[in-house]
Amino acid sequence: MLNMFEVIETNHMIEHERLDVRTITMGISLLDCCDRDLEALNEKIYNKITATARDLVSTGEAIARDFGVPIVNKRISVTPVGLVGGCACKTPEDFVSVAMTLDKAAKEVGVNFLGGYSALVSKGMTTADENLIRSIPMALARTERVCSSVNVGSTKTGLNMDAVRLMGEIVKETAKATRDQDSLGCAKLVVFCNAPDDNPFMAGAFHGVTEADTIINVGVSGPGVVREALKQARGENFEVLCETIKKTAFKITRVGQLVAQEASKRLGVPFGIIDLSLAPTPAVGDSVADILEEIGLERVGAPGTTAALAMLNDQVKKGGVMASSYVGGLSGAFIPVSEDQGMIDAVSMGALTLEKLEAMTCVCSVGLDMIAIPGDTTPSTIAGIIADEAAIGMINQKTTAVRVIPVAGKKVGDTVEFGGLLGYAPIMPVNQYSCEKFVTRGGRIPAPIHSFKN
């Protein structure tokens, strides 16, 4: 139960510290839509999504009005399409037709993004998986709201280097296919290691096969709330600092729990998880970088940055799990460069490099996220970046991801504007030495020894 003090405190966080529910994401299983006929498959998918999610947006808006809590996005995640379309889709073009059906359904119900145009290939690729992956550039060029993800590794299976190499090519092709939009398609494509089944955040959301037929997952964000709380702890030791972060994360998660339970009740859909992720936006005062600088760094990227981020991430998780029994997804701190004004400033000043960002991903919740790189970056170099990040996830038993954007026609020193929550970004330099002989060896990097626990 919320008491009056909590209500007043929550109102203050909303009005002055940019607290919001970043997304209500409805997960929908499409396994019962499988069909050998492509036309029938598309019809089943469209009908199920539009029937199941028809009240999602209106319900989210009603909850926002009734409780006074901003709910920024309403989204859908579906079963990985590589699993659903295997019988009917014989070519990449067949999968593109499914992507267009998903886009049509997303527009019909009014959500801003739909995730799950995905393949799970951590150990090997079926023909259907490969066809879906090869269709991604065309699919993202022809759709507006569809998001795609590919899981290329896990702690249990190792890294599928054939998939890593292929994704280097696909990222580059997607950039080319959407070059008239500053390669925006790459902002809707993420490559994972250890992808979670219940992530409500795009572009990596999909509805895991172990989930119920329909589920509600909620993602809460509040970098501004944490930063304001830390201002009261200036000059204090780490014990006070950690307690402040934990208590603040608890309060933020309680808001998400309230919204999730109400959405579940009104929609008649089971509540899945709360994802407490400090997800920044380009707005001033809504930055993870600002939190790290409030902790004591002159600029993000300075020595101590990785330690500060590790502490922040851990305390956010500790506070969240005390507020809800069902914390899941990614939960922690995101460091998407283009979506965080503090990160953008640090890159522009030369304080933050790609190599430092990679080190930070060892302790944050995602990985190399929304990073714009030169358009002439080779597919093998992109594959090498993916392999490095996936190896961090595999060895450390955590989720890592890569969402890099080789912006066609842009070079280091240029800036690219994506707009909205995706923000803008300076083009970051990439190591020019080749890794082609490494990424083209083929096969699989074995799972680490600590994976064998059964």
Coordinates of C-alpha atoms in Angstrom, one line a residue:
M1 CA 0.0 0.0 0.0
L2 CA 1.2 3.5 -0.8
N3 CA 0.9 6.1 2.0
M4 CA 0.4 9.8 1.6
F5 CA 4.1 10.6 2.1
E6 CA 5.0 8.2 -0.8
V7 CA 2.3 9.8 -3.0
I8 CA 3.7 13.3 -2.4
E9 CA 7.3 12.1 -2.9
T10 CA 6.4 10.4 -6.2
N11 CA 4.6 13.5 -7.4
H12 CA 7.8 15.5 -6.7
M13 CA 9.9 13.0 -8.6
I14 CA 7.6 13.2 -11.6
E15 CA 7.2 17.0 -11.7
H16 CA 10.8 18.0 -10.9
E17 CA 13.1 15.0 -11.5
R18 CA 11.8 13.4 -14.8
L19 CA 10.6 10.1 -13.3
D20 CA 8.6 8.2 -15.8
V21 CA 7.5 4.7 -16.8
R22 CA 9.5 4.4 -20.0
T23 CA 7.4 1.6 -21.5
I24 CA 4.5 -0.8 -21.0
T25 CA 5.4 -3.8 -23.2
M26 CA 2.9 -6.5 -24.0
G27 CA 4.5 -9.8 -24.9
I28 CA 2.5 -11.9 -27.3
S29 CA 3.2 -15.5 -28.3
L30 CA 2.9 -16.2 -32.0
L31 CA 3.6 -19.9 -31.7
D32 CA 0.0 -20.8 -32.4
C33 CA 0.2 -18.7 -35.6
C34 CA 2.6 -21.1 -37.4
D35 CA 1.4 -22.3 -40.8
R36 CA 2.9 -23.8 -43.9
D37 CA 1.2 -21.2 -46.1
L38 CA 2.7 -17.7 -46.0
E39 CA -0.5 -15.8 -46.6
A40 CA -2.2 -17.8 -43.8
L41 CA 0.7 -17.1 -41.5
N42 CA 0.6 -13.4 -42.1
E43 CA -3.2 -13.3 -41.6
K44 CA -2.9 -15.2 -38.3
I45 CA -0.1 -12.9 -37.0
Y46 CA -2.0 -9.8 -37.9
N47 CA -5.3 -11.0 -36.4
K48 CA -3.7 -12.2 -33.1
I49 CA -1.7 -9.0 -32.5
T50 CA -4.6 -6.6 -33.3
A51 CA -7.0 -8.6 -31.2
T52 CA -4.7 -9.1 -28.2
A53 CA -3.3 -5.6 -28.1
R54 CA -6.3 -3.6 -29.2
D55 CA -6.7 -1.9 -25.8
L56 CA -3.0 -1.6 -24.9
V57 CA -2.4 2.0 -25.8
S58 CA -5.8 3.3 -24.5
T59 CA -5.2 1.5 -21.2
G60 CA -1.7 2.9 -20.8
E61 CA -3.1 6.4 -21.5
A62 CA -5.9 5.9 -19.0
I63 CA -3.5 4.7 -16.3
A64 CA -1.2 7.7 -16.9
R65 CA -4.2 10.1 -16.4
D66 CA -5.6 8.3 -13.4
F67 CA -2.3 8.0 -11.5
G68 CA -0.5 11.1 -12.9
V69 CA 2.5 9.0 -13.9
P70 CA 4.0 9.6 -17.4
I71 CA 4.0 6.5 -19.5
V72 CA 6.2 7.3 -22.4
N73 CA 5.9 4.3 -24.7
K74 CA 3.5 1.4 -25.3
R75 CA 5.1 -1.4 -27.1
I76 CA 4.7 -5.0 -28.2
S77 CA 7.2 -7.9 -28.2
V78 CA 6.5 -11.2 -30.1
T79 CA 7.9 -14.7 -30.3
P80 CA 11.2 -14.6 -32.3
V81 CA 10.0 -14.6 -35.9
G82 CA 12.8 -17.0 -36.9
L83 CA 10.9 -19.7 -34.9
V84 CA 7.4 -18.7 -36.1
G85 CA 8.1 -18.3 -39.8
G86 CA 10.3 -21.4 -40.4
C87 CA 7.6 -23.5 -42.1
A88 CA 6.2 -20.8 -44.4
C89 CA 9.2 -18.6 -45.2
K90 CA 11.5 -20.2 -47.7
T91 CA 13.4 -17.0 -48.7
P92 CA 14.5 -13.7 -47.1
E93 CA 11.8 -12.0 -49.1
D94 CA 9.1 -14.2 -47.4
F95 CA 10.4 -13.0 -44.0
V96 CA 10.2 -9.4 -45.2
S97 CA 6.4 -9.9 -45.8
V98 CA 6.1 -11.0 -42.2
A99 CA 8.0 -7.9 -41.1
M100 CA 5.5 -5.8 -43.1
T101 CA 2.6 -7.6 -41.5
L102 CA 4.1 -6.9 -38.0
D103 CA 4.5 -3.2 -39.0
K104 CA 0.9 -3.0 -40.2
A105 CA -0.4 -4.6 -36.9
A106 CA 1.8 -2.2 -34.8
K107 CA 0.3 0.8 -36.6
E108 CA -3.2 -0.5 -36.2
V109 CA -3.0 -0.8 -32.4
G110 CA -1.0 2.4 -32.1
V111 CA 2.3 1.2 -30.5
N112 CA 5.5 3.0 -31.3
F113 CA 7.7 -0.1 -31.6
L114 CA 7.2 -3.8 -32.0
G115 CA 10.2 -6.1 -31.2
G116 CA 10.8 -9.8 -32.0
Y117 CA 11.9 -9.8 -35.6
S118 CA 14.6 -11.9 -34.2
A119 CA 16.7 -15.1 -34.5
L120 CA 18.3 -17.1 -31.7
V121 CA 21.5 -18.6 -33.1
S122 CA 23.9 -18.8 -30.2
K123 CA 25.0 -22.3 -31.2
G124 CA 24.0 -22.8 -34.8
M125 CA 21.7 -21.4 -37.6
T126 CA 18.8 -23.2 -39.2
T127 CA 17.9 -22.3 -42.8
A128 CA 15.0 -20.2 -41.5
D129 CA 17.3 -18.3 -39.0
E130 CA 19.7 -17.5 -41.8
N131 CA 17.0 -16.4 -44.1
L132 CA 15.5 -14.1 -41.5
I133 CA 19.0 -12.6 -40.7
R134 CA 19.6 -12.0 -44.4
S135 CA 16.2 -10.3 -44.7
I136 CA 16.9 -7.7 -41.9
P137 CA 18.3 -4.9 -44.0
M138 CA 15.3 -5.0 -46.4
A139 CA 12.8 -5.5 -43.5
L140 CA 14.0 -2.5 -41.5
A141 CA 14.2 -0.4 -44.7
R142 CA 10.5 -1.2 -45.5
T143 CA 9.0 -0.9 -42.0
E144 CA 8.7 2.0 -39.5
R145 CA 8.1 0.3 -36.2
V146 CA 9.6 -3.1 -36.4
C147 CA 12.8 -3.8 -34.3
S148 CA 15.2 -6.7 -34.9
S149 CA 17.6 -8.6 -32.7
V150 CA 19.9 -11.6 -33.1
N151 CA 21.4 -13.6 -30.2
V152 CA 24.8 -14.9 -31.3
G153 CA 26.1 -16.4 -28.1
S154 CA 25.6 -17.4 -24.5
T155 CA 27.6 -18.6 -21.5
K156 CA 26.2 -22.1 -22.0
T157 CA 26.9 -22.4 -25.7
G158 CA 29.8 -20.2 -26.5
L159 CA 29.9 -17.8 -29.5
N160 CA 28.6 -18.6 -32.9
M161 CA 31.3 -16.9 -34.9
D162 CA 29.6 -17.7 -38.2
A163 CA 26.6 -15.6 -37.0
V164 CA 29.0 -12.9 -35.7
R165 CA 30.6 -12.6 -39.1
L166 CA 27.2 -12.5 -40.8
M167 CA 25.9 -9.8 -38.5
G168 CA 28.9 -7.6 -39.3
E169 CA 27.7 -7.8 -42.9
I170 CA 24.1 -7.3 -42.0
V171 CA 24.7 -4.2 -39.9
K172 CA 26.6 -2.7 -42.8
E173 CA 23.9 -3.6 -45.3
T174 CA 21.2 -2.2 -43.0
A175 CA 23.1 1.1 -42.9
K176 CA 23.3 1.2 -46.7
A177 CA 19.6 0.2 -47.1
T178 CA 18.5 3.1 -44.8
R179 CA 21.2 5.6 -45.9
D180 CA 18.5 8.2 -46.8
Q181 CA 17.5 8.3 -43.1
D182 CA 21.2 8.5 -41.9
S183 CA 21.3 4.7 -41.5
L184 CA 18.5 4.8 -39.0
G185 CA 17.7 1.1 -39.6
C186 CA 20.8 0.2 -37.5
A187 CA 19.2 1.9 -34.5
K188 CA 16.5 -0.7 -34.6
L189 CA 18.9 -3.6 -34.8
V190 CA 20.8 -5.1 -31.8
V191 CA 23.1 -8.1 -31.5
F192 CA 23.0 -9.9 -28.2
C193 CA 24.9 -12.4 -26.1
N194 CA 22.8 -14.0 -23.3
A195 CA 19.6 -12.2 -24.5
P196 CA 16.9 -12.2 -21.8
D197 CA 13.4 -13.6 -22.6
D198 CA 11.5 -10.8 -20.8
N199 CA 13.2 -7.5 -21.8
P200 CA 10.6 -4.7 -22.4
F201 CA 13.1 -2.3 -23.9
M202 CA 13.7 -1.9 -27.6
A203 CA 15.4 -2.7 -29.9
G204 CA 16.1 -6.0 -28.1
A205 CA 12.7 -7.0 -26.9
F206 CA 11.2 -10.4 -27.9
H207 CA 8.7 -12.7 -26.2
G208 CA 10.6 -15.7 -24.9
V209 CA 9.3 -19.2 -25.6
T210 CA 9.1 -20.0 -21.9
E211 CA 6.7 -17.1 -21.3
A212 CA 2.9 -17.3 -21.1
D213 CA 0.7 -16.7 -24.1
T214 CA 0.5 -13.0 -23.3
I215 CA 2.3 -11.0 -20.6
I216 CA 2.8 -7.4 -19.4
N217 CA 6.3 -6.2 -18.7
V218 CA 7.0 -2.7 -17.5
G219 CA 10.3 -0.7 -17.9
V220 CA 10.8 2.2 -15.4
S221 CA 13.5 4.9 -15.7
G222 CA 14.7 7.7 -13.5
P223 CA 18.2 8.9 -14.0
G224 CA 17.1 12.4 -12.9
V225 CA 15.7 11.1 -9.7
V226 CA 18.9 9.3 -8.8
R227 CA 21.0 12.4 -9.6
E228 CA 18.9 14.7 -7.5
A229 CA 19.1 12.2 -4.5
L230 CA 22.9 12.1 -4.9
K231 CA 23.2 15.8 -4.6
Q232 CA 22.1 15.4 -1.0
A233 CA 25.1 13.0 -0.4
R234 CA 27.9 15.2 -1.7
G235 CA 31.0 14.7 0.3
E236 CA 29.7 11.6 2.1
N237 CA 31.5 8.2 2.1
F238 CA 30.6 5.2 -0.1
E239 CA 28.3 3.6 2.5
V240 CA 26.0 6.7 2.5
L241 CA 26.3 6.9 -1.3
C242 CA 25.2 3.3 -1.8
E243 CA 22.4 3.5 0.6
T244 CA 21.1 6.6 -1.2
I245 CA 21.1 4.9 -4.5
K246 CA 19.4 1.8 -3.1
K247 CA 16.6 3.8 -1.4
T248 CA 16.0 5.8 -4.6
A249 CA 15.9 2.7 -6.8
F250 CA 13.4 1.2 -4.4
K251 CA 11.1 4.2 -4.7
I252 CA 11.3 4.2 -8.5
T253 CA 10.6 0.5 -8.7
R254 CA 7.5 0.9 -6.5
V255 CA 6.0 3.3 -9.1
G256 CA 6.6 0.7 -11.8
Q257 CA 5.1 -2.1 -9.7
L258 CA 2.0 0.0 -9.2
V259 CA 1.6 0.7 -12.9
A260 CA 2.4 -2.9 -13.9
Q261 CA -0.2 -4.3 -11.5
E262 CA -2.8 -1.9 -12.7
A263 CA -2.1 -2.6 -16.4
S264 CA -2.3 -6.3 -15.7
K265 CA -5.7 -5.9 -14.0
R266 CA -7.2 -3.7 -16.6
L267 CA -6.0 -5.7 -19.6
G268 CA -6.6 -9.1 -18.0
V269 CA -3.1 -10.1 -18.8
P270 CA -0.6 -11.7 -16.4
F271 CA 2.1 -9.4 -14.9
G272 CA 5.6 -10.5 -15.9
I273 CA 8.5 -8.3 -14.6
I274 CA 9.6 -4.8 -13.8
D275 CA 12.7 -3.8 -15.6
L276 CA 14.4 -1.1 -13.5
S277 CA 16.8 0.4 -15.9
L278 CA 18.2 3.9 -15.7
A279 CA 17.5 4.6 -19.4
P280 CA 18.5 8.2 -20.3
T281 CA 17.1 10.5 -22.9
P282 CA 18.7 13.4 -24.7
A283 CA 16.8 15.8 -22.4
V284 CA 19.0 17.8 -20.0
G285 CA 18.8 16.3 -16.5
D286 CA 17.9 12.8 -17.7
S287 CA 21.4 11.4 -18.0
V288 CA 23.4 8.4 -16.6
A289 CA 26.6 10.3 -17.3
D290 CA 25.4 13.1 -15.1
I291 CA 24.9 10.6 -12.2
L292 CA 28.5 9.4 -12.6
E293 CA 29.8 12.9 -12.6
E294 CA 27.7 13.7 -9.5
I295 CA 29.4 10.7 -7.9
G296 CA 32.8 12.5 -8.4
L297 CA 34.1 12.2 -12.0
E298 CA 35.1 15.4 -13.8
R299 CA 33.9 13.8 -17.0
V300 CA 32.6 10.4 -17.9
G301 CA 35.5 8.4 -19.3
A302 CA 37.9 9.7 -16.6
P303 CA 39.8 7.1 -14.5
G304 CA 37.3 5.6 -12.0
T305 CA 34.4 5.6 -14.5
T306 CA 34.1 1.8 -14.6
A307 CA 34.2 1.5 -10.8
A308 CA 31.6 4.2 -10.4
L309 CA 29.3 2.6 -13.0
A310 CA 29.7 -0.8 -11.3
M311 CA 28.7 0.6 -8.0
L312 CA 25.7 2.4 -9.5
N313 CA 24.5 -0.7 -11.4
D314 CA 24.8 -2.9 -8.4
Q315 CA 23.0 -0.6 -6.0
V316 CA 20.2 0.0 -8.5
K317 CA 19.6 -3.8 -8.7
K318 CA 19.7 -4.2 -4.9
G319 CA 17.1 -1.4 -4.4
G320 CA 14.9 -2.8 -7.1
V321 CA 14.7 -6.3 -5.9
M322 CA 13.5 -5.1 -2.5
A323 CA 10.6 -3.3 -4.1
S324 CA 9.3 -6.0 -6.4
S325 CA 9.4 -9.8 -6.3
Y326 CA 9.6 -9.9 -10.1
V327 CA 12.4 -7.7 -11.2
G328 CA 13.8 -8.9 -14.6
G329 CA 14.8 -7.9 -18.1
L330 CA 18.0 -6.0 -18.0
S331 CA 17.6 -3.8 -14.8
G332 CA 20.5 -1.5 -14.1
A333 CA 22.1 1.4 -16.0
F334 CA 22.1 1.9 -19.7
I335 CA 24.9 3.9 -21.5
P336 CA 23.5 4.6 -25.0
V337 CA 25.7 7.4 -26.3
S338 CA 23.2 9.2 -28.6
E339 CA 20.4 9.1 -26.0
D340 CA 22.4 10.6 -23.2
Q341 CA 23.4 14.3 -23.4
G342 CA 26.2 13.8 -20.8
M343 CA 27.7 10.9 -22.9
I344 CA 27.4 13.0 -26.1
D345 CA 29.3 15.9 -24.4
A346 CA 32.0 13.5 -23.1
V347 CA 32.6 12.0 -26.5
S348 CA 32.7 15.4 -28.2
M349 CA 35.3 16.6 -25.6
G350 CA 37.5 13.5 -26.2
A351 CA 36.9 12.2 -22.6
L352 CA 35.0 9.1 -23.7
T353 CA 36.3 6.6 -26.3
L354 CA 35.0 3.4 -27.8
E355 CA 37.5 1.4 -25.8
K356 CA 36.5 3.0 -22.5
L357 CA 32.8 2.3 -23.4
E358 CA 33.7 -1.3 -23.9
A359 CA 35.3 -1.5 -20.5
M360 CA 32.2 0.1 -19.0
T361 CA 30.0 -2.6 -20.6
C362 CA 31.6 -5.2 -18.3
V363 CA 29.7 -3.7 -15.4
C364 CA 26.6 -2.1 -16.9
S365 CA 23.3 -3.6 -18.0
V366 CA 23.6 -3.7 -21.8
G367 CA 26.6 -3.0 -23.9
L368 CA 27.9 -0.8 -26.8
D369 CA 24.6 1.0 -27.4
M370 CA 23.6 3.7 -30.0
I371 CA 27.1 4.4 -31.1
A372 CA 27.6 6.1 -34.4
I373 CA 30.8 5.1 -36.3
P374 CA 32.2 6.0 -39.7
G375 CA 30.2 4.8 -42.7
D376 CA 33.3 3.2 -44.3
T377 CA 33.9 0.9 -41.3
T378 CA 34.3 -2.6 -42.7
P379 CA 31.9 -5.5 -42.0
S380 CA 34.8 -7.5 -40.4
T381 CA 35.6 -4.6 -38.0
I382 CA 31.9 -4.5 -37.0
A383 CA 32.0 -8.2 -36.5
G384 CA 35.1 -7.9 -34.4
I385 CA 33.3 -5.3 -32.2
I386 CA 30.4 -7.7 -31.8
A387 CA 32.7 -10.6 -30.9
D388 CA 34.5 -8.5 -28.3
E389 CA 31.3 -7.5 -26.6
A390 CA 29.7 -10.9 -26.8
A391 CA 32.8 -12.4 -25.2
I392 CA 32.4 -10.1 -22.3
G393 CA 28.9 -11.3 -21.8
M394 CA 29.8 -15.0 -22.3
I395 CA 32.6 -15.0 -19.8
N396 CA 30.9 -12.8 -17.2
Q397 CA 27.5 -14.6 -17.4
K398 CA 25.7 -11.4 -18.2
T399 CA 23.7 -9.9 -21.1
T400 CA 25.8 -7.8 -23.5
A401 CA 24.7 -6.2 -26.8
V402 CA 25.9 -4.1 -29.7
R403 CA 23.9 -1.5 -31.4
V404 CA 26.4 0.4 -33.6
I405 CA 25.4 2.6 -36.5
P406 CA 27.9 2.9 -39.4
V407 CA 26.3 6.1 -40.8
A408 CA 26.6 6.1 -44.6
G409 CA 28.6 9.0 -45.9
K410 CA 29.7 10.2 -42.4
K411 CA 33.2 10.4 -41.0
V412 CA 34.9 11.2 -37.7
G413 CA 34.1 14.8 -36.8
D414 CA 30.6 14.7 -38.2
T415 CA 27.4 14.5 -36.2
V416 CA 24.2 12.5 -37.0
E417 CA 20.7 13.5 -35.9
F418 CA 18.2 10.6 -35.3
G419 CA 15.5 12.7 -33.5
G420 CA 13.1 11.9 -30.6
L421 CA 14.4 9.5 -27.9
L422 CA 17.2 8.3 -30.2
G423 CA 18.8 11.7 -30.0
Y424 CA 22.0 12.7 -31.9
A425 CA 25.6 11.5 -31.8
P426 CA 29.1 12.5 -32.9
I427 CA 30.8 9.9 -35.1
M428 CA 33.3 8.0 -33.0
P429 CA 36.6 6.7 -34.3
V430 CA 37.2 3.0 -34.7
N431 CA 40.5 1.1 -34.5
Q432 CA 41.8 0.9 -38.1
Y433 CA 43.7 -2.4 -37.8
S434 CA 42.1 -5.4 -39.4
C435 CA 40.6 -8.4 -37.6
E436 CA 39.3 -10.0 -40.8
K437 CA 41.4 -13.2 -40.6
F438 CA 40.1 -13.7 -37.0
V439 CA 36.4 -13.3 -37.7
T440 CA 36.4 -15.3 -40.9
R441 CA 37.8 -18.5 -39.4
G442 CA 34.4 -19.9 -39.0
G443 CA 32.9 -22.2 -36.4
R444 CA 32.2 -21.6 -32.8
I445 CA 34.2 -20.3 -29.8
P446 CA 33.5 -22.9 -27.1
A447 CA 31.6 -22.1 -23.9
P448 CA 33.8 -21.1 -20.9
I449 CA 34.7 -23.8 -18.3
H450 CA 32.4 -22.3 -15.7
S451 CA 29.4 -22.9 -17.9
F452 CA 29.3 -26.6 -17.1
K453 CA 27.4 -26.5 -13.8
N454 CA 24.8 -29.3 -14.4

